[in-house]
Amino acid sequence: MKLIYAPGACSLGIHVLLEEIGKPFETQPIKLRDGEQRKPEFTAVNPKSKVPTLLRDDGSVLTEFPAIAYYLALSNPAAKLWPAALEDQVRALETMDYVVATAHMQGFSRMFGPANFAPSEADHDKVRARGQQVFSDALALLDRTLEGKEYVTGQFSVADTALFYLEFWAHGHPAMTLPANCAAHYQRMLARPSVQRAMQQEGLR
Ligand SMILES: N[C@@H](CCC(=O)N[C@@H](CS)C(=O)NCC(=O)O)C(=O)O
């Protein structure tokens, strides 16, 4: 199994899951800023030009955070990354989808890639501001779902690694403050050896 990732990108959440599972895996970093995701060597593997990209042992390629997380969790039941109860399973799915489809795709993507949303540079500040609003609103909502709990569904699961990459981004952004429950969740995540190993390997602090 090989994870193609970019340091500090959303692939960090999948990196943490692989560390939680604890089986040997390879990693291959790419530099998004240098556009490596659009080079033929990469698009031959993943034509979507995105990380995380998971190369499985049978040679097949899996993309999209929730699909990779689901695959890793269900193919490694001993790691207990997938909640047992149906209600917790749907809440984990709900959180992952909201993190990826709303906070990341509609929020963070606007903040860091405004040209993908508005061709005219004159509009980019407005696009960035809208992205930051979407991102902050999403974090506030996720904060409420953490109320009274250590992890998204009570026990650690795939959903926490999705929330973690958002928290990592917000924590590193000078104009953003993590709401209280997310801040506590972020610290809880940083204390996990899996997170420490993944961050160290990606050269993050
Ligand atoms: N829907 C995808 C989103 C993946 C994504 O947008 N990844 C970013 C890094 S956080 C990326 O690879 N961006 C490169 C680009 O868009 O050129 C998923 O869930 O995996």
Tab-separated table of C-alpha atoms and ligand atoms in Angstrom:
chain	number	residue	atom	x	y	z
A	1	MET	CA	0.000	0.000	0.000
A	2	LYS	CA	1.305	3.424	-0.864
A	3	LEU	CA	-0.122	6.828	0.088
A	4	ILE	CA	0.623	9.707	-2.231
A	5	TYR	CA	0.273	12.834	-0.133
A	6	ALA	CA	1.245	16.489	0.050
A	7	PRO	CA	2.667	17.691	3.372
A	8	GLY	CA	-0.079	19.305	5.459
A	9	ALA	CA	-2.814	18.687	2.876
A	10	CYS	CA	-6.066	16.828	3.558
A	11	SER	CA	-4.112	13.625	2.904
A	12	LEU	CA	-2.761	14.107	6.450
A	13	GLY	CA	-5.994	12.561	7.770
A	14	ILE	CA	-5.442	9.404	5.706
A	15	HIS	CA	-1.804	9.335	6.774
A	16	VAL	CA	-3.006	9.289	10.407
A	17	LEU	CA	-5.385	6.400	9.649
A	18	LEU	CA	-2.543	4.350	8.138
A	19	GLU	CA	-0.486	5.014	11.257
A	20	GLU	CA	-3.426	3.997	13.455
A	21	ILE	CA	-3.675	0.694	11.552
A	22	GLY	CA	0.011	0.101	12.167
A	23	LYS	CA	0.737	-2.135	9.163
A	24	PRO	CA	3.704	-1.287	6.905
A	25	PHE	CA	2.913	1.220	4.146
A	26	GLU	CA	4.881	3.389	1.759
A	27	THR	CA	4.504	7.109	1.234
A	28	GLN	CA	5.275	9.369	-1.690
A	29	PRO	CA	5.107	13.130	-1.170
A	30	ILE	CA	4.259	15.496	-4.015
A	31	LYS	CA	4.534	19.275	-4.142
A	32	LEU	CA	1.175	20.845	-4.959
A	33	ARG	CA	2.723	24.327	-5.191
A	34	ASP	CA	4.981	23.081	-7.993
A	35	GLY	CA	1.962	21.612	-9.801
A	36	GLU	CA	3.257	18.042	-9.562
A	37	GLN	CA	-0.348	16.831	-9.339
A	38	ARG	CA	-0.881	17.942	-12.943
A	39	LYS	CA	2.246	16.290	-14.355
A	40	PRO	CA	1.787	13.198	-16.538
A	41	GLU	CA	3.566	10.912	-14.048
A	42	PHE	CA	0.899	11.767	-11.481
A	43	THR	CA	-2.182	11.994	-13.720
A	44	ALA	CA	-1.324	8.555	-15.118
A	45	VAL	CA	-2.014	7.308	-11.581
A	46	ASN	CA	-4.784	9.715	-10.557
A	47	PRO	CA	-6.307	11.777	-13.388
A	48	LYS	CA	-8.172	13.861	-10.758
A	49	SER	CA	-4.826	15.506	-9.829
A	50	LYS	CA	-5.613	15.247	-6.123
A	51	VAL	CA	-4.229	13.852	-2.917
A	52	PRO	CA	-4.921	11.684	-1.007
A	53	THR	CA	-4.264	8.968	-3.584
A	54	LEU	CA	-3.998	5.416	-2.300
A	55	LEU	CA	-2.211	2.759	-4.338
A	56	ARG	CA	-3.398	-0.603	-3.137
A	57	ASP	CA	-1.424	-3.833	-3.138
A	58	ASP	CA	-3.453	-5.242	-6.053
A	59	GLY	CA	-2.348	-2.261	-8.187
A	60	SER	CA	-5.705	-0.459	-8.044
A	61	VAL	CA	-5.971	3.206	-7.105
A	62	LEU	CA	-8.459	4.647	-4.627
A	63	THR	CA	-9.293	8.347	-4.348
A	64	GLU	CA	-11.605	10.636	-2.312
A	65	PHE	CA	-11.050	10.969	1.428
A	66	PRO	CA	-14.312	9.359	2.628
A	67	ALA	CA	-13.917	6.358	0.286
A	68	ILE	CA	-10.291	5.785	1.313
A	69	ALA	CA	-11.156	6.177	4.995
A	70	TYR	CA	-14.064	3.725	4.678
A	71	TYR	CA	-11.894	1.216	2.819
A	72	LEU	CA	-9.050	1.405	5.345
A	73	ALA	CA	-11.391	1.156	8.325
A	74	LEU	CA	-13.413	-1.804	7.058
A	75	SER	CA	-10.420	-3.728	5.734
A	76	ASN	CA	-8.655	-3.352	9.098
A	77	PRO	CA	-11.383	-4.066	11.673
A	78	ALA	CA	-8.870	-4.683	14.474
A	79	ALA	CA	-7.932	-0.983	14.400
A	80	LYS	CA	-11.534	-0.074	15.372
A	81	LEU	CA	-11.666	2.969	13.115
A	82	TRP	CA	-15.286	2.407	12.091
A	83	PRO	CA	-17.948	2.858	14.766
A	84	ALA	CA	-19.936	-0.219	15.794
A	85	ALA	CA	-23.415	1.300	16.164
A	86	LEU	CA	-25.464	2.341	13.117
A	87	GLU	CA	-26.182	5.772	14.591
A	88	ASP	CA	-22.455	6.398	15.118
A	89	GLN	CA	-21.678	5.132	11.605
A	90	VAL	CA	-24.072	7.589	9.973
A	91	ARG	CA	-22.773	10.418	12.178
A	92	ALA	CA	-19.202	9.591	11.123
A	93	LEU	CA	-20.259	9.645	7.454
A	94	GLU	CA	-22.191	12.870	7.989
A	95	THR	CA	-19.135	14.553	9.516
A	96	MET	CA	-16.717	13.339	6.835
A	97	ASP	CA	-18.995	14.527	4.064
A	98	TYR	CA	-19.485	17.918	5.696
A	99	VAL	CA	-15.740	18.348	6.276
A	100	VAL	CA	-14.840	17.458	2.695
A	101	ALA	CA	-17.769	18.768	0.658
A	102	THR	CA	-18.511	21.963	2.583
A	103	ALA	CA	-15.672	23.147	4.841
A	104	HIS	CA	-12.892	22.039	2.484
A	105	MET	CA	-14.356	22.257	-1.021
A	106	GLN	CA	-16.529	25.353	-0.543
A	107	GLY	CA	-14.554	27.096	2.192
A	108	PHE	CA	-10.842	26.392	2.232
A	109	SER	CA	-10.679	25.915	-1.563
A	110	ARG	CA	-12.070	29.425	-2.057
A	111	MET	CA	-9.521	30.866	0.381
A	112	PHE	CA	-6.530	29.305	-1.365
A	113	GLY	CA	-7.696	28.941	-4.963
A	114	PRO	CA	-9.985	31.891	-5.718
A	115	ALA	CA	-9.092	31.725	-9.412
A	116	ASN	CA	-10.918	28.378	-9.578
A	117	PHE	CA	-14.122	30.180	-8.555
A	118	ALA	CA	-13.859	33.566	-10.326
A	119	PRO	CA	-11.788	34.216	-13.471
A	120	SER	CA	-11.380	37.932	-12.780
A	121	GLU	CA	-8.678	38.844	-10.268
A	122	ALA	CA	-10.795	41.804	-9.164
A	123	ASP	CA	-13.200	39.333	-7.522
A	124	HIS	CA	-10.611	37.251	-5.692
A	125	ASP	CA	-10.684	39.096	-2.369
A	126	LYS	CA	-14.460	38.627	-2.204
A	127	VAL	CA	-14.095	34.938	-3.039
A	128	ARG	CA	-11.428	34.514	-0.335
A	129	ALA	CA	-13.605	36.295	2.240
A	130	ARG	CA	-16.602	34.129	1.349
A	131	GLY	CA	-14.420	31.023	1.664
A	132	GLN	CA	-13.223	32.064	5.095
A	133	GLN	CA	-16.829	32.640	6.190
A	134	VAL	CA	-17.918	29.192	4.982
A	135	PHE	CA	-14.908	27.611	6.687
A	136	SER	CA	-15.528	29.423	10.012
A	137	ASP	CA	-19.258	28.647	9.949
A	138	ALA	CA	-18.484	24.987	9.325
A	139	LEU	CA	-16.021	24.863	12.210
A	140	ALA	CA	-18.595	26.480	14.508
A	141	LEU	CA	-21.139	23.837	13.546
A	142	LEU	CA	-18.641	20.993	13.967
A	143	ASP	CA	-17.755	22.467	17.345
A	144	ARG	CA	-21.373	22.021	18.444
A	145	THR	CA	-21.363	18.368	17.361
A	146	LEU	CA	-18.354	17.784	19.660
A	147	GLU	CA	-20.160	19.182	22.720
A	148	GLY	CA	-19.681	16.867	25.714
A	149	LYS	CA	-17.628	14.354	23.683
A	150	GLU	CA	-13.945	13.596	23.271
A	151	TYR	CA	-14.360	12.437	19.686
A	152	VAL	CA	-16.960	12.969	16.954
A	153	THR	CA	-18.912	9.794	17.727
A	154	GLY	CA	-17.695	9.442	21.297
A	155	GLN	CA	-14.944	6.933	20.413
A	156	PHE	CA	-12.088	7.730	18.023
A	157	SER	CA	-13.048	6.973	14.404
A	158	VAL	CA	-12.331	7.943	10.789
A	159	ALA	CA	-14.413	11.089	11.316
A	160	ASP	CA	-11.838	12.491	13.734
A	161	THR	CA	-9.053	12.363	11.173
A	162	ALA	CA	-11.173	14.378	8.733
A	163	LEU	CA	-11.968	16.976	11.381
A	164	PHE	CA	-8.302	16.981	12.378
A	165	TYR	CA	-7.034	18.161	9.007
A	166	LEU	CA	-9.459	21.102	9.131
A	167	GLU	CA	-8.314	21.937	12.654
A	168	PHE	CA	-4.701	21.744	11.536
A	169	TRP	CA	-5.404	24.262	8.773
A	170	ALA	CA	-7.368	26.611	11.029
A	171	HIS	CA	-4.717	26.398	13.749
A	172	GLY	CA	-2.053	27.459	11.255
A	173	HIS	CA	-4.084	30.340	9.810
A	174	PRO	CA	-3.235	33.728	11.360
A	175	ALA	CA	-6.795	35.063	11.053
A	176	MET	CA	-8.584	32.012	12.444
A	177	THR	CA	-9.214	30.761	15.963
A	178	LEU	CA	-10.408	27.263	16.707
A	179	PRO	CA	-13.642	27.215	18.704
A	180	ALA	CA	-13.260	25.657	22.191
A	181	ASN	CA	-14.405	22.075	21.537
A	182	CYS	CA	-12.419	21.882	18.304
A	183	ALA	CA	-9.358	23.304	20.076
A	184	ALA	CA	-9.638	20.588	22.747
A	185	HIS	CA	-10.207	17.927	20.065
A	186	TYR	CA	-7.161	19.182	18.173
A	187	GLN	CA	-4.981	18.846	21.292
A	188	ARG	CA	-6.411	15.372	21.924
A	189	MET	CA	-5.492	14.408	18.365
A	190	LEU	CA	-1.980	15.858	18.683
A	191	ALA	CA	-1.441	13.630	21.727
A	192	ARG	CA	-2.069	10.452	19.696
A	193	PRO	CA	1.145	8.672	18.647
A	194	SER	CA	-0.329	8.057	15.161
A	195	VAL	CA	-0.776	11.793	14.635
A	196	GLN	CA	2.703	12.534	15.940
A	197	ARG	CA	4.251	9.978	13.568
A	198	ALA	CA	2.317	11.230	10.540
A	199	MET	CA	3.158	14.862	11.302
A	200	GLN	CA	6.804	14.092	11.867
A	201	GLN	CA	7.016	12.201	8.596
A	202	GLU	CA	5.374	15.107	6.743
A	203	GLY	CA	7.739	17.584	8.406
A	204	LEU	CA	4.898	19.423	10.206
A	205	ARG	CA	4.742	21.050	13.607
B	1	LIG	N1	-12.672	15.447	-2.779
B	1	LIG	C1	-11.264	15.149	-2.613
B	1	LIG	C2	-10.540	16.442	-2.370
B	1	LIG	C3	-9.055	16.271	-2.415
B	1	LIG	C4	-8.352	17.621	-2.557
B	1	LIG	O1	-8.948	18.631	-2.956
B	1	LIG	N2	-7.058	17.607	-2.263
B	1	LIG	C5	-6.246	18.781	-2.434
B	1	LIG	C6	-5.226	18.894	-1.326
B	1	LIG	S1	-5.990	19.218	0.240
B	1	LIG	C7	-5.488	18.664	-3.740
B	1	LIG	O2	-4.985	17.610	-4.050
B	1	LIG	N3	-5.401	19.763	-4.494
B	1	LIG	C8	-4.626	19.809	-5.682
B	1	LIG	C9	-5.305	20.596	-6.756
B	1	LIG	O3	-6.517	20.827	-6.653
B	1	LIG	O4	-4.631	20.941	-7.700
B	1	LIG	C10	-11.080	14.177	-1.454
B	1	LIG	O5	-12.003	14.037	-0.654
B	1	LIG	O6	-10.061	13.488	-1.394
